[in-house]
Amino acid sequence: MSAIAVTARPQTPLWRRLLGFNVLTGIVLAVGGYILGHFIGDHIHGSNLNYYSAQAGQNDIAIFLGYLLGVVGFLVGLGFANYPLRRMLGHPPTLAEKESEAHGTLRYFSLSTDHKVVAMQYLVGIGFFFFVGGLNAMLIRTELLQPNTHVFGANQYLTLVGMHGTMMMGMMTSSILGPFANWLLPLMLGTRRMAFPRVEALTFWLLMAAGVVLITTVFWGGFQTGWTGYQPLGGQGTAGFDAYIGFFILVGISMCFLGFNLLATAITMRGPGMTWSRLPIFIWGVLTTAILMLLASPMLAAALMMAAMDRTVQTTFFDPGYGGSSYLWQNLFWVFGHPEVYIVALPGFGIVLELLPVFTRKPLWGYRIAVAGMLGVAFLSWFVWQHHLFMSGINADLRPFYMLSTELISIPTGFIFLAAMGTLWRGRIRFTIPMWFCIAWAFNFLIGGISGVFLSDVPSDVLTHGSFFSMAHFHYTIMGGLVFTFFAAIYYWVPRMTGFKFNELLSKIHFWSLFIAFNATFGPLFAVGWLGQPRRVVTYPAFLQGLNIWVSISAYVLGLSMLVFLVNVVWSQLFKREPAEANPWHSKSIEFQLPTPVPVHDFDRLPAFDPDPYPYGEPVQVPAYAGGGGPAIASGGGEA
Amino acid sequence: MEASAPTHPRIEPEPPEWQPRNLRVGVRLLAGAEAFFFVSFVFAYFYLRSLDLNRSWKIGHVSPPIGYGIGIVVALVVSAALLWLASRRPQTALPLSAGALALALAAIVLQCIQYTTLGFGPGNGAFASVFIGWTATYTLFALFCAYWIETQVASLWRLGREGVQRPVREGVPTYDVPLARAGLEACSFFWIYYAVLGFIAFVILYVVT
Amino acid sequence: MKEVNHFRRFLLWYLATTIPLTLIVVLVLAPGMPPGNGTVQASAVVADNTVFLGVASVIFMAVLVYFVYSLIAFRERNPSVVTEGPAIRGHPQIQLWWIVVTMGIVLFLTAYGTIRLLEGGSGGGQGPNPIAVPSPPAGTKPLQVQVIAQQWQFTYRYPAYGGVETPSIEIPTNTLVEFHVTSLDVIHSFWAYQLNVKADANPGVDNIAYAQTKGPLFFNVRCSELCGLWHGYMFNSGRVVPRAQFASWIALQQRQFGAARRSLPPYTRQYFPTPLRRG
Ligand SMILES: [Cu+2]
């Protein structure tokens, strides 16, 4: 990656460079802030304010204030307060493009507003928490080797389940938009930055703070609600549930601003010629996701605020004895939660449809219908949430409507498949690692989608609802849909981002072991659920042990496959670096026409866009990205 | 990992109209997000009200003091109107926006005083919970808005004192009068919008109950 | 001409694999699948799943065979050279037909589901005012059983038998059973697997679900909504027994728990978890 400035800097000792606004200062101030918050909380905590927690002897107000001031301290330490304070003094607004306190490697550990640096931060940060979440899954499967508790107790088991689900649903939501949209969107639109670069950095650091907050739940005894945090069960929880609330509020803010920033950038800062109908399909996937993120996560934040107030100042939103309702949480959570599911799926659609033309050497088939599909999914995802409540007894006479809306959403999803299938037809299909991941996406998402029929149709949902069947279903759509496309994007774009290629053999081992282990793990879980094992139980009937052992062993293979990936990354990106070709995939997209490494300022001149977003196929066309007064791209561009 | 110098000596600046447009677009997106946040409270209000589970919509005598409510909503509306005028009249923008800031802070202070004289607690049924949750989060965001207005006041003050500066840094215009103008317009748009949300909250929480 | 050829070959592959597979699924596999035929609702879900599995195999195979065929037939035979494919950007008629066909499938699934749901409730929880009430077998009356979930056990009350509350459940054969599912604390879910009944237990809510028993049956009951620490241990079992046996069982329960019943609250459809009117 390129350094920030051309001018040579005098070498200062490391300790001097570590002083200043960076993650180290952030951590110190975070700890200080937490202690201060806890101290204040202890003092304002009256004896009448411990309704839920009187017996536990805990003080939720102190915990929440600790988290709040801890996060504030963290952000201040990173330097996020500097600009707002300058603005309070009336200093003129600056755009802060590529602004960073630090230089060189230290940039990655401090507030940086270079979209390429933020993208790398996201990739590594989310990757870390992805492995934490994955490790939880391994431990869950270890516990389920036997039909009764043997390794962990019930509480530890539920905490693992909750942390796995919460970590994955909270963190992995941004796993494509964080790294890849931040890196690619400005380039693909022909600008050098996001609309609000500081907000872009903020979304990343909030997410990291959130991850740490969630992990602290183990110090308070964990939480027993799973990622859905159902009330009033959550209200009973120890302070571990405060960590859940803190995590999801931070994630909600991060997601909301991530979507906000991406949307503002795409609406305003499209280069000349980049009309809406010429946006790369990946950008459409990003934008539809961004709309959902922008609008759905505030509802989550509001629901969590209510839960936090129930736990601290004794409101009774979810307490049926005092006029509250358990349905209220379920509704608010799933009005957020179902768009969330498509927040996770839509970027994957975008990546698959973006990559298929490259590896079939054909233009995207049915661009408009693919865009319509994404918009349709985004729109319909607001009208399906009560299918999570089919058995709950609420609005039973509306179930046919939710059945219809849920089934209808498979029509726009079908458009994505249609576009993918049309692109394959009579193509010149090249089997690269990213292409394999796209093919695997199609297979997994097909199974995920079809198994959804059994959950969306009420008569069969009676059997499958809340069982391992539904768990297998959403792992097929989320892990099979998001994680596989996440890896497709990694193998496709990361060599471009870092300048180093991956080890081919390890990549192949990773793909095939992942694909096989994934299906061996989650395929049998359909049967496990069908045979009567509910989700999130620590015990199960003895006759299901054979299947469960099979699933656990497959899950270990899946975990090993992820380790292969980790080795691949460490080996090929840190130790045995081999420079990647500028354009190994013969892509005609603009990000592959830039020099390696991509200059800090991306373009010398802002590019103007060719009328054709997918110039593949006969006759061979060379994309032209010309800015006013000369070529936009400094060097290394223009291959056919 | 070596530094790469731009090949061309001069980097083409981005179009100056982008950042003002970003502000205009961004503030509308934020308004959308904000609406969805408070829709949750509207939903909680009407849902719990229609449910009236265990006849606990209100437990005991629960009616928030309306005098404070009127005071708060009037302060909000007048403040929003002042900021709107400020965005329209560059000559008197500074005093107008300072007045808007003062009224915004007054609304927040009034809300805090009201909490000490409510006459009911958060546990007095669903209405009490919704009332306190809704107004508390509303006040929290109003505090952020007050910060935003303050930056506009401070900017106007410094602009009046130091005049227009227009350094070009790294190919990007860092300060421009149109940008300051767009900032004030964005702020006033959001504050007017937020005052409308406050008015809706007033109607639902005090008038409908 | 080449295109027609490809399409025909794909179609042949598709039909050759899908017709036998679908027949095996619909005729052999699906009818014998769990949860069996213990109640009318269980039989119904097996029948519904047979239909859905049939539809699923037809769709699944269409996409799968298409992908496999394309990946084989259209693979780049010489990957060292980059050759471009034909620049086809869409086909309005195919897109139209795709929409029509998927819409047809979706509407069929929804209509089928709705009709089946309204026929007999399918065993799912329907809230306090059920709309799909199955009619009881001729000459019998529905039996009400209240399912009270709490952390972490189910108990059952029989309002027709003086509101006796029992730790286990038995119901008579050939009877329409009306489960009133409620909770005393957090959300649980009453899942009687072999009866194919699933209804969430929400505090303060009366969630009604129906099961129409046939012959004698043993069934498992599990909580299927995460309800806290011992959620994994929240299960028990019940039996469907002939009427005479049920009568003697319920008489035994009344004797056994009669004393305890006096200290219970009076029978009600909704219980609230916390004492009323906090300060
Ligand atoms: Cu339970």
Coordinates of N, CA, C and O in Angstrom, one line a residue, chain C residues 68-163:
Chain C
V68 N -25.0 -27.3 -13.8 CA -24.1 -28.3 -14.1 C -23.9 -28.4 -15.6 O -22.8 -28.4 -16.1
Y69 N -25.0 -28.3 -16.3 CA -24.9 -28.4 -17.8 C -24.1 -27.2 -18.3 O -23.2 -27.4 -19.1
S70 N -24.4 -26.0 -17.8 CA -23.7 -24.8 -18.4 C -22.2 -24.9 -18.0 O -21.3 -24.6 -18.9
L71 N -21.9 -25.3 -16.8 CA -20.5 -25.3 -16.4 C -19.7 -26.3 -17.2 O -18.5 -26.1 -17.5
I72 N -20.4 -27.4 -17.6 CA -19.6 -28.4 -18.4 C -19.6 -27.9 -19.9 O -18.6 -27.9 -20.5
A73 N -20.8 -27.6 -20.4 CA -20.9 -27.3 -21.8 C -20.2 -26.0 -22.2 O -19.6 -25.9 -23.3
F74 N -20.2 -25.0 -21.3 CA -19.7 -23.7 -21.7 C -18.3 -23.4 -21.1 O -17.9 -22.3 -21.0
R75 N -17.6 -24.4 -20.6 CA -16.3 -24.2 -20.0 C -15.4 -23.7 -21.0 O -15.5 -24.1 -22.2
E76 N -14.4 -22.9 -20.6 CA -13.4 -22.5 -21.5 C -12.4 -23.6 -21.7 O -11.8 -24.2 -20.8
R77 N -12.3 -24.1 -23.0 CA -11.5 -25.3 -23.2 C -10.0 -25.0 -23.2 O -9.2 -25.9 -23.0
N78 N -9.7 -23.8 -23.5 CA -8.3 -23.4 -23.5 C -8.1 -22.2 -22.6 O -8.0 -21.1 -23.1
P79 N -7.9 -22.4 -21.3 CA -7.9 -21.2 -20.4 C -6.7 -20.3 -20.5 O -6.7 -19.2 -20.0
S80 N -5.7 -20.7 -21.3 CA -4.5 -19.9 -21.4 C -4.8 -18.7 -22.3 O -4.1 -17.7 -22.2
V81 N -5.8 -18.8 -23.1 CA -6.2 -17.6 -24.0 C -7.5 -17.1 -23.5 O -8.4 -17.8 -23.2
V82 N -7.6 -15.7 -23.5 CA -8.8 -15.1 -23.1 C -9.7 -14.9 -24.4 O -9.3 -14.1 -25.3
T83 N -10.7 -15.6 -24.5 CA -11.6 -15.4 -25.6 C -13.0 -14.8 -25.0 O -13.4 -15.2 -24.0
E84 N -13.6 -14.0 -25.8 CA -14.8 -13.4 -25.3 C -16.0 -14.2 -25.8 O -16.0 -14.8 -26.9
G85 N -17.0 -14.2 -25.0 CA -18.3 -14.9 -25.3 C -19.2 -14.0 -26.1 O -18.8 -12.8 -26.4
P86 N -20.3 -14.5 -26.5 CA -21.3 -13.6 -27.2 C -21.8 -12.5 -26.3 O -22.1 -12.8 -25.1
A87 N -22.0 -11.4 -26.9 CA -22.5 -10.2 -26.0 C -24.0 -10.2 -26.0 O -24.7 -9.4 -26.5
I88 N -24.6 -11.2 -25.3 CA -26.0 -11.3 -25.1 C -26.4 -10.5 -23.8 O -25.8 -10.8 -22.8
R89 N -27.3 -9.6 -23.9 CA -27.6 -8.8 -22.7 C -29.0 -9.0 -22.2 O -29.4 -8.2 -21.4
G90 N -29.6 -10.0 -22.6 CA -31.0 -10.3 -22.1 C -31.9 -10.8 -23.1 O -31.5 -10.9 -24.3
H91 N -33.0 -11.1 -22.7 CA -34.0 -11.7 -23.7 C -35.4 -11.4 -23.1 O -35.8 -12.1 -22.1
P92 N -36.1 -10.4 -23.6 CA -37.3 -10.0 -22.9 C -38.3 -11.1 -22.7 O -38.9 -11.2 -21.7
Q93 N -38.4 -12.0 -23.7 CA -39.4 -13.1 -23.6 C -39.1 -14.1 -22.4 O -39.9 -14.5 -21.7
I94 N -37.8 -14.4 -22.4 CA -37.4 -15.3 -21.3 C -37.6 -14.7 -20.0 O -38.1 -15.3 -19.0
Q95 N -37.3 -13.4 -19.9 CA -37.5 -12.7 -18.6 C -39.0 -12.7 -18.2 O -39.4 -12.9 -17.1
L96 N -39.8 -12.4 -19.2 CA -41.3 -12.4 -19.0 C -41.7 -13.8 -18.5 O -42.5 -13.9 -17.5
W97 N -41.3 -14.8 -19.2 CA -41.7 -16.2 -18.8 C -41.2 -16.5 -17.5 O -41.9 -17.2 -16.7
W98 N -40.0 -16.1 -17.2 CA -39.5 -16.4 -15.8 C -40.4 -15.8 -14.8 O -40.7 -16.4 -13.8
I99 N -40.8 -14.5 -15.0 CA -41.6 -13.9 -14.0 C -43.0 -14.6 -13.9 O -43.5 -14.9 -12.8
V100 N -43.5 -15.0 -15.0 CA -44.8 -15.6 -15.0 C -44.7 -17.0 -14.3 O -45.5 -17.3 -13.4
V101 N -43.7 -17.7 -14.6 CA -43.5 -19.0 -14.0 C -43.3 -18.9 -12.5 O -44.0 -19.6 -11.6
T102 N -42.3 -18.1 -12.1 CA -42.1 -17.9 -10.6 C -43.3 -17.4 -9.9 O -43.6 -17.9 -8.8
M103 N -44.0 -16.5 -10.5 CA -45.2 -15.9 -9.9 C -46.2 -17.1 -9.7 O -46.9 -17.2 -8.7
G104 N -46.3 -17.9 -10.7 CA -47.3 -19.0 -10.6 C -46.9 -19.9 -9.5 O -47.8 -20.3 -8.7
I105 N -45.6 -20.3 -9.4 CA -45.2 -21.2 -8.3 C -45.5 -20.5 -6.9 O -46.1 -21.2 -6.0
V106 N -45.2 -19.2 -6.8 CA -45.4 -18.5 -5.6 C -46.9 -18.5 -5.2 O -47.3 -18.8 -4.0
L107 N -47.7 -18.2 -6.2 CA -49.1 -18.1 -5.9 C -49.7 -19.4 -5.5 O -50.5 -19.6 -4.6
F108 N -49.2 -20.4 -6.2 CA -49.7 -21.8 -5.9 C -49.3 -22.1 -4.4 O -50.2 -22.6 -3.7
L109 N -48.0 -21.9 -4.1 CA -47.6 -22.3 -2.7 C -48.4 -21.5 -1.7 O -48.8 -22.1 -0.7
T110 N -48.6 -20.2 -1.9 CA -49.4 -19.4 -1.0 C -50.8 -19.9 -0.9 O -51.4 -20.0 0.2
A111 N -51.4 -20.1 -2.0 CA -52.8 -20.5 -2.0 C -53.0 -21.8 -1.3 O -53.9 -22.0 -0.5
Y112 N -52.1 -22.7 -1.7 CA -52.1 -24.0 -1.1 C -52.0 -23.9 0.4 O -52.8 -24.5 1.2
G113 N -51.0 -23.2 0.9 CA -50.7 -23.0 2.3 C -51.9 -22.4 3.0 O -52.3 -22.8 4.1
T114 N -52.5 -21.3 2.4 CA -53.6 -20.7 3.0 C -54.8 -21.6 3.1 O -55.5 -21.7 4.2
I115 N -55.1 -22.4 2.1 CA -56.3 -23.3 2.1 C -56.0 -24.3 3.2 O -56.9 -24.6 4.1
R116 N -54.9 -24.9 3.2 CA -54.6 -25.9 4.2 C -54.6 -25.3 5.6 O -55.1 -26.0 6.6
L117 N -54.1 -24.1 5.8 CA -54.1 -23.5 7.1 C -55.6 -23.2 7.6 O -55.9 -23.5 8.7
L118 N -56.4 -22.8 6.7 CA -57.8 -22.4 7.1 C -58.6 -23.7 7.3 O -59.6 -23.7 8.0
E119 N -58.2 -24.8 6.7 CA -58.9 -26.0 6.9 C -59.0 -26.5 8.4 O -60.0 -26.8 8.9
G120 N -57.8 -26.5 9.0 CA -57.8 -27.0 10.3 C -56.7 -26.4 11.2 O -56.4 -27.0 12.3
G121 N -56.2 -25.3 10.8 CA -55.2 -24.6 11.7 C -53.8 -25.2 11.6 O -52.9 -24.6 12.1
S122 N -53.7 -26.4 11.1 CA -52.4 -27.0 10.9 C -51.6 -27.3 12.2 O -50.5 -27.6 12.2
G123 N -52.3 -27.1 13.3 CA -51.6 -27.3 14.6 C -50.8 -26.2 15.1 O -50.2 -26.3 16.2
G124 N -50.8 -25.0 14.4 CA -50.1 -23.9 14.9 C -50.9 -23.0 15.8 O -52.1 -23.0 15.8
G125 N -50.2 -22.2 16.6 CA -50.8 -21.3 17.6 C -51.5 -20.2 16.8 O -51.0 -19.7 15.9
Q126 N -52.8 -19.9 17.2 CA -53.6 -19.0 16.5 C -54.0 -17.8 17.3 O -54.9 -17.0 16.9
G127 N -53.4 -17.6 18.4 CA -53.8 -16.5 19.3 C -55.1 -16.7 20.0 O -55.7 -17.8 19.9
P128 N -55.6 -15.7 20.7 CA -56.8 -15.9 21.5 C -58.1 -16.1 20.7 O -59.1 -16.6 21.2
N129 N -58.1 -15.6 19.4 CA -59.3 -15.7 18.6 C -59.1 -16.5 17.4 O -58.9 -16.0 16.3
P130 N -59.1 -17.8 17.5 CA -58.7 -18.6 16.3 C -59.7 -18.5 15.2 O -60.9 -18.4 15.4
I131 N -59.1 -18.5 14.0 CA -60.0 -18.4 12.8 C -60.2 -19.8 12.1 O -61.2 -20.0 11.4
A132 N -59.2 -20.6 12.3 CA -59.3 -21.9 11.7 C -59.6 -23.0 12.7 O -58.7 -23.5 13.3
V133 N -60.9 -23.2 13.0 CA -61.2 -24.2 14.0 C -61.7 -25.4 13.4 O -62.7 -25.5 12.7
P134 N -61.0 -26.5 13.6 CA -61.5 -27.8 13.0 C -62.7 -28.3 13.8 O -62.9 -28.0 15.0
S135 N -63.6 -29.0 13.1 CA -64.8 -29.5 13.7 C -64.4 -30.8 14.4 O -63.7 -31.6 13.8
P136 N -64.9 -31.0 15.6 CA -64.6 -32.2 16.4 C -65.2 -33.4 15.7 O -66.2 -33.3 15.0
P137 N -64.7 -34.6 16.0 CA -65.3 -35.9 15.4 C -66.8 -35.9 15.9 O -67.1 -35.5 17.0
A138 N -67.6 -36.5 15.1 CA -69.1 -36.6 15.3 C -69.3 -37.1 16.7 O -68.8 -38.1 17.2
G139 N -70.2 -36.4 17.4 CA -70.6 -36.9 18.7 C -69.7 -36.6 19.9 O -69.9 -37.1 21.0
T140 N -68.6 -35.9 19.6 CA -67.7 -35.6 20.7 C -67.6 -34.1 20.9 O -68.0 -33.3 20.0
K141 N -67.2 -33.7 22.1 CA -66.9 -32.3 22.4 C -65.4 -32.0 22.4 O -64.7 -32.9 22.8
P142 N -65.0 -30.8 22.0 CA -63.6 -30.5 22.1 C -63.2 -30.5 23.6 O -63.9 -30.2 24.5
L143 N -61.9 -31.0 23.8 CA -61.4 -31.0 25.2 C -60.4 -29.8 25.3 O -59.5 -29.7 24.5
Q144 N -60.7 -29.0 26.3 CA -59.7 -27.9 26.5 C -58.6 -28.3 27.4 O -58.9 -28.9 28.5
V145 N -57.4 -28.0 27.0 CA -56.3 -28.3 27.9 C -55.4 -27.0 27.9 O -55.1 -26.5 26.9
Q146 N -55.2 -26.5 29.1 CA -54.4 -25.3 29.2 C -52.9 -25.7 29.4 O -52.6 -26.5 30.3
V147 N -52.0 -25.2 28.6 CA -50.6 -25.5 28.7 C -50.0 -24.2 29.4 O -50.0 -23.1 28.8
I148 N -49.5 -24.4 30.6 CA -48.9 -23.3 31.3 C -47.3 -23.5 31.3 O -46.8 -24.5 31.9
A149 N -46.7 -22.6 30.6 CA -45.2 -22.7 30.5 C -44.6 -21.8 31.5 O -45.1 -20.7 31.7
Q150 N -43.6 -22.2 32.2 CA -42.8 -21.3 33.0 C -41.4 -21.9 33.1 O -41.1 -23.0 32.6
Q151 N -40.5 -21.0 33.6 CA -39.1 -21.5 33.6 C -39.0 -22.6 34.6 O -39.1 -22.3 35.8
W152 N -38.7 -23.8 34.4 CA -38.5 -24.4 33.1 C -39.3 -25.7 33.0 O -38.7 -26.7 33.1
Q153 N -40.6 -25.5 33.0 CA -41.4 -26.7 32.9 C -42.8 -26.4 32.3 O -43.2 -25.2 32.3
F154 N -43.5 -27.4 31.8 CA -44.8 -27.2 31.4 C -45.7 -27.9 32.4 O -45.5 -29.0 32.9
T155 N -46.8 -27.2 32.8 CA -47.9 -27.9 33.5 C -49.2 -27.7 32.7 O -49.2 -26.9 31.8
Y156 N -50.2 -28.5 33.0 CA -51.4 -28.6 32.2 C -52.6 -28.5 33.1 O -52.6 -29.1 34.2
R157 N -53.5 -27.7 32.7 CA -54.8 -27.6 33.5 C -55.9 -28.0 32.6 O -56.0 -27.7 31.4
Y158 N -56.8 -28.7 33.2 CA -58.0 -29.2 32.6 C -59.2 -28.5 33.1 O -59.8 -28.9 34.1
P159 N -59.7 -27.4 32.5 CA -60.8 -26.7 33.0 C -62.1 -27.5 33.1 O -62.9 -27.3 34.0
A160 N -62.2 -28.5 32.2 CA -63.4 -29.3 32.3 C -63.4 -30.2 33.5 O -64.5 -30.8 33.8
Y161 N -62.3 -30.4 34.2 CA -62.2 -31.2 35.3 C -61.8 -30.4 36.5 O -60.9 -30.8 37.3
G162 N -62.5 -29.3 36.7 CA -62.3 -28.5 37.9 C -61.0 -27.8 37.9 O -60.5 -27.3 39.0
G163 N -60.4 -27.6 36.8 CA -59.1 -26.8 36.7 C -58.0 -27.5 37.4 O -57.0 -26.9 37.9

